[in-house]
Amino acid sequence: MIKVSDLKKDFPIFDREINGKRLTYLDSGATSQKPNSVINEMTNVYTNMNANVHRGTYVLSSETTAKYEEVRNKLKNFINAYSSDEIIFAKGCTEGFNFLANSICKDLNAGDEIILSEIEHHANIIPWQMAAAKYNLKINYINVSESFELDFDHLESLLNKNTKVVSIVGESNISGMLPDIKKINSLVKDKTDAVYIVDGAQLVPHRKIDVQDLGIDFLCVSGHKMLGPTGIGVVWGRKELLENLDPVYGGGDMIEEVFYDTATWAPIPHKFEAGTPPYVEAIGLGAAVDYLFNLDMNNVQKHSDDLREYAKNKLGNIDGLNIIHTNSKLAGCTFAMSVDGVHATDISLMLDTFGVAVRAGHHCVQPFHRKLNLDATFRATGYIYNDEEDFDILSNAIEESIKLLT
Ligand code: PLP
């Protein structure tokens, strides 16, 4: 069980007041707050052991390198990867998709097909669009129903021998949709030889993930949404698949040997980590993984499910509020909302006066907003440091804002 009042003490930002009110932070879908353990760990590296990794033969460099490489192992255990060599550090989920799209699509043939869904984040659209234009590939989008769920019949109808990539969000940053990953995986594997990539940006912070059990091929992870610092994320891939991919960035430690006219690549994971890596951020992410591991991801998941249930009922009772949220029994604690005739930015500015932080805009899911005839929504997302009181404050603030703005 997570006791929010105790846990909040680990997060110094909650000492702040906003507009004379307690901070009600409901924007963890954009980025999570950071516990002292993450902040202190990064300060510790800079204060006591800073040196570039993989380079020095001296004490500082060996210590930093050991800590950096230890994080790979923590992440391996966290998502149950087969090997820590499968953990590739990237700047974030977006860079992860850019790497995968560039590296995978280079080996595809003109006319090959990529399947995404209608509710993808731009991070899982644009890199594929860019690669599709370069290599003459076709992108198909799985329909998302009126209840904000994936249309599996449509997915089945799209799968064919030309399908080479299926890349779908693991937890929607708009509707909270949690697609059945195992079901998608078995459909993809039964009907195609495509790789199945899961966008784990919102999924991994909230739910216990076991990549071996899911049977997927790649997973992109965002560090800053799971209590870690910005500038760090992970691409996990099956070893045999990663070994067959070419690097996209060159330089630094990603080489085995360099000649004036050519070069050979280091083994995975280093083959994909060009230049000085964000080792301090990676070490900070390691502290975030420890924090979540100590809470136990089963508790984190239960907290998200309970809070979502409460928030859904609470927000569902507000007159005049439209909520983009799946009807499914299982979903993330994410609610994109709109009020007819009122711009989402105006509502979010009003909510700020109550100390409530939510995000307004298309949340990098513009095509799906367009499909709903909306240019923007305001979005509340709950995380481990949020409780029922946060959603009470939000609901009250929304009601007051609607009264004032309509
Ligand atoms: N995918 C989803 C579903 C997201 O919500 C986000 C961030 O908002 C991303 C990808 C991009 O992640 P990052 O900020 O790590 O690049």
Coordinates of C-alpha atoms and ligand atoms in Angstrom, one line a residue:
M1 CA 0.0 0.0 0.0
I2 CA 1.2 3.5 -0.8
K3 CA 0.6 6.1 1.9
V4 CA 0.7 9.3 0.0
S5 CA 1.1 11.6 3.0
D6 CA 4.3 9.8 4.0
L7 CA 5.6 9.4 0.5
K8 CA 5.1 13.1 -0.4
K9 CA 7.8 14.0 2.2
D10 CA 10.4 12.4 -0.2
F11 CA 9.5 15.0 -2.8
P12 CA 10.8 18.5 -1.9
I13 CA 8.7 20.3 -4.5
F14 CA 5.6 19.6 -2.4
D15 CA 6.9 22.1 0.1
R16 CA 6.0 24.9 -2.4
E17 CA 2.9 26.9 -2.4
I18 CA 1.4 28.0 -5.7
N19 CA -0.7 31.1 -5.8
G20 CA -1.0 30.9 -2.0
K21 CA -2.4 27.3 -2.2
R22 CA -0.9 23.9 -1.7
L23 CA 0.6 22.4 -4.9
T24 CA -1.8 20.0 -6.5
Y25 CA 0.4 18.6 -9.2
L26 CA -1.5 16.6 -11.8
D27 CA 0.8 16.8 -14.8
S28 CA 3.0 13.7 -14.3
G29 CA 2.0 12.6 -17.8
A30 CA 4.2 15.5 -19.0
T31 CA 6.9 14.9 -16.4
S32 CA 7.1 13.4 -12.9
Q33 CA 8.4 15.1 -9.8
K34 CA 11.7 13.9 -8.4
P35 CA 12.4 12.4 -5.0
N36 CA 15.3 13.5 -2.8
S37 CA 17.1 10.2 -3.5
V38 CA 17.3 11.0 -7.2
I39 CA 18.4 14.7 -6.6
N40 CA 20.9 13.6 -4.0
E41 CA 22.4 10.8 -6.1
M42 CA 23.1 13.2 -9.0
T43 CA 24.6 15.8 -6.6
N44 CA 26.7 13.0 -5.1
V45 CA 28.2 12.1 -8.5
Y46 CA 29.0 15.7 -9.3
T47 CA 30.3 16.4 -5.8
N48 CA 32.3 13.2 -5.1
M49 CA 33.1 11.1 -8.2
N50 CA 32.6 13.0 -11.4
A51 CA 34.7 11.8 -14.3
N52 CA 33.8 10.6 -17.9
V53 CA 32.8 7.0 -18.1
H54 CA 34.6 4.2 -20.0
R55 CA 37.7 6.3 -20.5
G56 CA 39.8 6.9 -17.4
T57 CA 42.0 4.3 -15.6
Y58 CA 41.8 6.4 -12.5
V59 CA 39.6 5.9 -9.4
L60 CA 37.0 8.6 -10.2
S61 CA 36.3 7.2 -13.7
S62 CA 36.2 3.6 -12.6
E63 CA 33.7 4.6 -9.9
T64 CA 31.4 6.5 -12.2
T65 CA 31.7 3.8 -14.9
A66 CA 30.7 1.1 -12.4
K67 CA 27.7 3.1 -11.2
Y68 CA 26.6 3.9 -14.8
E69 CA 26.8 0.2 -15.9
E70 CA 25.1 -0.9 -12.7
V71 CA 22.0 1.1 -13.8
R72 CA 21.8 -1.1 -16.9
N73 CA 21.5 -4.1 -14.6
K74 CA 18.8 -2.3 -12.4
L75 CA 16.8 -1.6 -15.6
K76 CA 17.3 -5.2 -16.8
N77 CA 15.7 -6.4 -13.5
F78 CA 13.1 -3.7 -13.6
I79 CA 11.6 -4.8 -16.9
N80 CA 12.9 -8.4 -16.8
A81 CA 15.1 -8.1 -19.9
Y82 CA 17.0 -11.2 -20.9
S83 CA 20.4 -9.4 -20.5
S84 CA 21.7 -6.0 -19.4
D85 CA 23.3 -5.7 -22.9
E86 CA 19.7 -5.2 -24.2
I87 CA 19.4 -1.9 -22.3
I88 CA 20.4 1.0 -24.6
F89 CA 20.5 4.5 -23.0
A90 CA 18.9 7.2 -25.1
K91 CA 17.9 10.8 -24.4
G92 CA 14.3 9.8 -23.9
C93 CA 11.5 7.9 -25.6
T94 CA 11.4 10.3 -28.6
E95 CA 15.1 9.7 -29.3
G96 CA 14.4 5.9 -28.9
F97 CA 11.8 6.0 -31.6
N98 CA 14.0 8.1 -33.9
F99 CA 16.8 5.5 -33.5
L100 CA 14.5 2.5 -34.1
A101 CA 12.7 4.1 -37.1
N102 CA 16.0 5.0 -38.8
S103 CA 17.8 1.8 -38.0
I104 CA 14.9 -0.6 -38.8
C105 CA 13.5 1.1 -41.9
K106 CA 16.9 1.4 -43.6
D107 CA 16.7 -2.4 -44.2
L108 CA 13.1 -2.5 -45.4
N109 CA 11.9 -2.6 -49.0
A110 CA 9.8 0.0 -50.8
G111 CA 6.1 -0.8 -50.2
D112 CA 6.7 -2.4 -46.8
E113 CA 4.2 -1.4 -44.2
I114 CA 4.2 0.1 -40.7
I115 CA 1.2 -0.1 -38.4
L116 CA 0.6 2.6 -35.8
S117 CA -2.6 3.5 -34.0
E118 CA -4.8 6.7 -34.3
I119 CA -4.0 7.7 -30.7
E120 CA -0.2 7.7 -30.9
H121 CA 2.0 10.4 -29.4
H122 CA 3.9 12.4 -32.1
A123 CA 7.1 10.6 -30.8
N124 CA 5.7 7.4 -32.3
I125 CA 4.4 9.0 -35.5
I126 CA 6.9 11.5 -36.9
P127 CA 10.1 9.3 -36.9
W128 CA 8.1 6.7 -38.9
Q129 CA 6.7 9.4 -41.2
M130 CA 10.3 10.6 -41.9
A131 CA 11.6 7.1 -42.5
A132 CA 8.6 6.2 -44.6
A133 CA 9.2 9.2 -46.9
K134 CA 12.9 8.3 -47.2
Y135 CA 12.4 4.6 -47.9
N136 CA 9.1 4.7 -49.6
L137 CA 7.1 2.8 -46.9
K138 CA 3.4 2.9 -46.1
I139 CA 1.9 3.8 -42.8
N140 CA -1.5 2.4 -41.7
Y141 CA -3.3 3.6 -38.5
I142 CA -5.4 1.2 -36.4
N143 CA -8.8 2.8 -35.7
V144 CA -9.5 3.9 -32.2
S145 CA -13.2 3.4 -31.2
E146 CA -15.6 6.0 -29.7
S147 CA -14.8 4.5 -26.3
F148 CA -11.1 5.2 -26.9
E149 CA -10.1 1.5 -27.4
L150 CA -8.1 -0.1 -30.2
D151 CA -10.2 -1.7 -32.9
F152 CA -8.7 -5.2 -32.9
D153 CA -10.7 -6.3 -36.0
H154 CA -9.2 -3.4 -37.9
L155 CA -5.7 -4.3 -36.7
E156 CA -6.2 -7.9 -37.9
S157 CA -7.4 -6.6 -41.3
L158 CA -4.3 -4.4 -41.6
L159 CA -1.7 -7.2 -40.8
N160 CA -0.3 -8.8 -44.0
K161 CA 3.0 -10.1 -45.4
N162 CA 4.2 -6.6 -46.1
T163 CA 3.8 -5.5 -42.4
K164 CA 7.3 -5.1 -41.0
V165 CA 6.8 -2.8 -38.0
V166 CA 3.9 -2.6 -35.5
S167 CA 4.4 0.2 -33.0
I168 CA 1.7 1.1 -30.5
V169 CA 1.4 3.0 -27.3
G170 CA 1.4 0.9 -24.1
E171 CA -0.6 3.4 -22.1
S172 CA -2.3 6.3 -23.8
N173 CA -1.3 9.8 -22.6
I174 CA -4.8 11.0 -23.5
S175 CA -7.4 8.3 -22.7
G176 CA -5.4 6.1 -20.4
M177 CA -6.1 3.2 -22.8
L178 CA -4.1 0.1 -21.9
P179 CA -4.1 -2.0 -25.0
D180 CA -3.8 -5.8 -24.5
I181 CA -0.1 -6.1 -25.4
K182 CA -0.1 -9.9 -25.4
K183 CA -3.1 -10.1 -27.7
I184 CA -1.5 -7.7 -30.1
N185 CA 1.8 -9.6 -29.9
S186 CA 0.2 -12.9 -30.8
L187 CA -1.8 -11.4 -33.7
V188 CA 1.4 -9.8 -35.0
K189 CA 3.5 -12.9 -34.6
D190 CA 0.8 -15.2 -36.1
K191 CA 0.2 -13.2 -39.2
T192 CA 3.6 -11.4 -40.0
D193 CA 7.3 -11.4 -39.4
A194 CA 7.1 -7.8 -38.2
V195 CA 8.7 -6.4 -35.1
Y196 CA 6.3 -5.2 -32.3
I197 CA 7.4 -2.1 -30.5
V198 CA 5.7 -0.8 -27.4
D199 CA 5.7 2.9 -26.4
G200 CA 6.4 2.6 -22.7
A201 CA 6.6 6.3 -21.9
Q202 CA 3.4 6.2 -19.8
L203 CA 3.2 2.5 -19.2
V204 CA 6.6 1.8 -17.5
P205 CA 6.2 4.4 -14.7
H206 CA 2.8 3.0 -13.7
R207 CA 2.8 -0.8 -14.2
K208 CA 4.9 -3.8 -13.6
I209 CA 6.4 -4.7 -16.9
D210 CA 8.0 -8.1 -17.9
V211 CA 9.2 -7.9 -21.5
Q212 CA 9.8 -11.7 -21.6
D213 CA 6.3 -12.4 -20.5
L214 CA 4.8 -9.9 -22.9
G215 CA 6.8 -11.4 -25.8
I216 CA 7.4 -8.0 -27.5
D217 CA 10.5 -7.0 -29.5
F218 CA 11.3 -3.5 -28.4
L219 CA 10.2 -1.1 -25.7
C220 CA 10.9 2.7 -25.5
V221 CA 11.1 4.1 -22.0
S222 CA 11.1 7.7 -20.8
G223 CA 13.2 8.3 -17.6
H224 CA 11.8 11.7 -16.6
K225 CA 8.3 10.3 -16.4
M226 CA 9.3 7.7 -13.8
L227 CA 10.9 9.9 -11.2
G228 CA 14.2 10.2 -13.1
P229 CA 15.9 13.2 -14.5
T230 CA 15.4 14.7 -18.0
G231 CA 17.7 13.7 -20.8
I232 CA 17.7 10.0 -20.2
G233 CA 15.5 7.1 -21.4
V234 CA 15.9 3.6 -22.6
V235 CA 15.4 1.5 -25.6
W236 CA 15.1 -2.2 -24.8
G237 CA 15.3 -4.7 -27.6
R238 CA 15.8 -8.4 -27.9
K239 CA 19.5 -9.1 -28.2
E240 CA 19.4 -10.9 -31.5
L241 CA 17.4 -8.0 -33.0
L242 CA 19.7 -5.3 -31.6
E243 CA 22.8 -7.2 -32.9
N244 CA 21.4 -7.0 -36.4
L245 CA 20.6 -3.3 -36.4
D246 CA 23.1 -0.7 -37.5
P247 CA 23.9 2.3 -35.3
V248 CA 22.4 5.6 -36.3
Y249 CA 24.9 7.9 -34.5
G250 CA 28.6 7.6 -34.8
G251 CA 31.6 8.6 -32.6
G252 CA 32.9 8.0 -29.1
D253 CA 32.6 4.5 -27.6
M254 CA 30.4 3.0 -30.3
I255 CA 33.4 1.7 -32.2
E256 CA 35.6 -1.4 -32.1
E257 CA 38.2 -0.1 -34.6
V258 CA 38.5 3.0 -36.7
F259 CA 40.5 3.4 -39.9
Y260 CA 40.7 6.5 -42.1
D261 CA 38.3 4.9 -44.6
T262 CA 36.1 2.7 -42.4
A263 CA 35.2 1.5 -38.9
T264 CA 33.8 -1.5 -37.1
W265 CA 31.2 -1.4 -34.3
A266 CA 31.5 -2.2 -30.6
P267 CA 29.2 -5.0 -29.4
I268 CA 25.7 -4.0 -28.0
P269 CA 24.8 -2.0 -26.0
H270 CA 27.8 0.4 -26.7
K271 CA 27.3 0.2 -30.5
F272 CA 24.3 2.5 -30.0
E273 CA 25.7 4.9 -27.5
A274 CA 27.8 7.4 -29.4
G275 CA 29.7 10.2 -27.6
T276 CA 29.8 11.0 -23.9
P277 CA 26.6 9.4 -22.6
P278 CA 24.4 11.3 -20.1
Y279 CA 25.9 9.2 -17.3
V280 CA 24.9 11.5 -14.4
E281 CA 21.3 11.3 -15.7
A282 CA 21.5 7.6 -16.1
I283 CA 22.8 7.3 -12.5
G284 CA 19.9 9.5 -11.4
L285 CA 17.5 7.1 -13.3
G286 CA 19.1 4.3 -11.3
A287 CA 18.0 6.0 -8.1
A288 CA 14.5 6.4 -9.5
V289 CA 14.4 2.7 -10.4
D290 CA 15.5 1.9 -6.8
Y291 CA 12.7 4.1 -5.4
L292 CA 10.0 2.4 -7.5
F293 CA 11.5 -1.0 -6.8
N294 CA 11.3 -0.4 -3.1
L295 CA 7.7 0.8 -3.4
D296 CA 7.0 -2.4 -5.4
M297 CA 5.5 -1.9 -8.8
N298 CA 2.5 -4.0 -7.8
N299 CA 1.7 -1.3 -5.3
V300 CA 2.4 1.4 -7.8
Q301 CA 0.0 -0.3 -10.2
K302 CA -2.7 -0.8 -7.6
H303 CA -2.4 2.9 -6.5
S304 CA -2.9 4.0 -10.2
D305 CA -5.9 1.7 -10.6
D306 CA -7.6 2.8 -7.3
L307 CA -6.9 6.5 -8.0
R308 CA -8.2 6.2 -11.5
E309 CA -11.4 4.6 -10.3
Y310 CA -11.9 7.4 -7.8
A311 CA -11.0 10.2 -10.3
K312 CA -13.3 8.7 -13.0
N313 CA -16.3 8.9 -10.7
K314 CA -15.5 12.3 -9.3
L315 CA -14.8 13.9 -12.7
G316 CA -17.7 12.0 -14.3
N317 CA -20.2 13.9 -12.0
I318 CA -19.2 17.3 -13.2
D319 CA -21.9 18.9 -15.4
G320 CA -20.6 20.2 -18.7
L321 CA -17.3 18.4 -18.6
N322 CA -16.4 16.1 -21.6
I323 CA -13.9 13.4 -20.6
I324 CA -11.8 11.5 -23.1
H325 CA -11.3 8.4 -21.1
T326 CA -11.7 4.7 -22.0
N327 CA -14.7 2.7 -20.6
S328 CA -12.5 -0.3 -20.1
K329 CA -12.1 -1.7 -16.5
L330 CA -8.4 -1.3 -16.9
A331 CA -6.8 2.0 -17.7
G332 CA -4.2 4.6 -16.7
C333 CA -5.0 7.4 -14.4
T334 CA -5.1 10.0 -17.2
F335 CA -8.0 12.2 -18.1
A336 CA -8.0 14.6 -21.1
M337 CA -11.0 16.9 -20.7
S338 CA -12.8 19.7 -22.5
V339 CA -15.7 22.1 -21.8
D340 CA -17.9 23.2 -24.7
G341 CA -17.2 26.8 -25.7
V342 CA -14.2 27.3 -23.3
H343 CA -10.6 27.0 -24.5
A344 CA -8.6 24.4 -22.6
T345 CA -5.9 27.0 -21.9
D346 CA -8.4 29.3 -20.1
I347 CA -9.5 26.4 -17.9
S348 CA -5.9 25.5 -17.1
L349 CA -5.1 29.1 -16.2
M350 CA -8.1 29.2 -13.9
L351 CA -7.0 25.9 -12.3
D352 CA -3.6 27.3 -11.6
T353 CA -5.2 30.0 -9.4
F354 CA -6.3 27.0 -7.2
G355 CA -2.7 25.7 -7.1
V356 CA -3.7 22.9 -9.6
A357 CA -1.1 22.1 -12.3
V358 CA -2.6 20.5 -15.4
R359 CA -1.5 20.7 -19.0
A360 CA -3.5 22.2 -21.8
G361 CA -2.9 21.6 -25.5
H362 CA -2.9 18.6 -27.9
H363 CA -0.4 16.8 -25.7
C364 CA 1.5 15.8 -28.8
V365 CA -1.5 13.7 -30.0
Q366 CA -2.7 16.3 -32.6
P367 CA -4.2 13.9 -35.2
F368 CA -6.4 12.2 -32.6
H369 CA -7.6 15.6 -31.3
R370 CA -8.4 16.6 -34.8
K371 CA -10.4 13.4 -35.3
L372 CA -12.4 14.5 -32.2
N373 CA -12.8 18.0 -33.7
L374 CA -10.9 19.4 -30.7
D375 CA -7.8 21.7 -31.0
A376 CA -7.0 21.3 -27.4
T377 CA -7.9 19.6 -24.1
F378 CA -6.7 20.0 -20.5
R379 CA -5.3 16.9 -19.0
A380 CA -4.9 15.6 -15.4
T381 CA -2.7 12.6 -14.7
G382 CA -2.2 11.0 -11.3
Y383 CA 0.9 9.4 -10.0
I384 CA 2.3 7.8 -6.8
Y385 CA 2.3 11.2 -4.9
N386 CA -1.3 12.0 -5.8
D387 CA -4.3 11.0 -3.7
E388 CA -8.1 11.4 -3.6
E389 CA -7.7 14.8 -2.1
D390 CA -5.9 16.0 -5.2
F391 CA -8.8 14.9 -7.4
D392 CA -11.3 16.5 -5.0
I393 CA -9.4 19.8 -5.3
L394 CA -9.2 19.4 -9.1
S395 CA -13.0 18.7 -9.4
N396 CA -13.9 21.6 -7.2
A397 CA -11.6 23.9 -9.2
I398 CA -13.1 22.7 -12.5
E399 CA -16.6 23.3 -11.2
E400 CA -15.7 26.8 -10.1
S401 CA -13.9 27.5 -13.4
I402 CA -16.9 26.3 -15.4
K403 CA -19.2 28.6 -13.4
L404 CA -16.9 31.6 -14.1
L405 CA -16.1 30.9 -17.8
T406 CA -19.5 29.7 -19.2
Ligands
PLP1 N1 5.1 8.6 -25.9 C1 4.1 9.0 -25.0 C2 2.9 8.2 -24.9 C3 4.3 10.1 -24.2 O1 3.4 10.5 -23.4 C4 5.6 10.9 -24.4 C5 5.8 12.1 -23.6 O2 4.9 12.9 -23.4 C6 6.5 10.4 -25.3 C7 6.3 9.3 -26.0 C8 7.8 11.1 -25.4 O3 8.7 10.8 -24.3 P1 10.0 11.7 -24.1 O4 9.6 12.9 -23.4 O5 10.8 10.8 -23.2 O6 10.7 11.9 -25.4

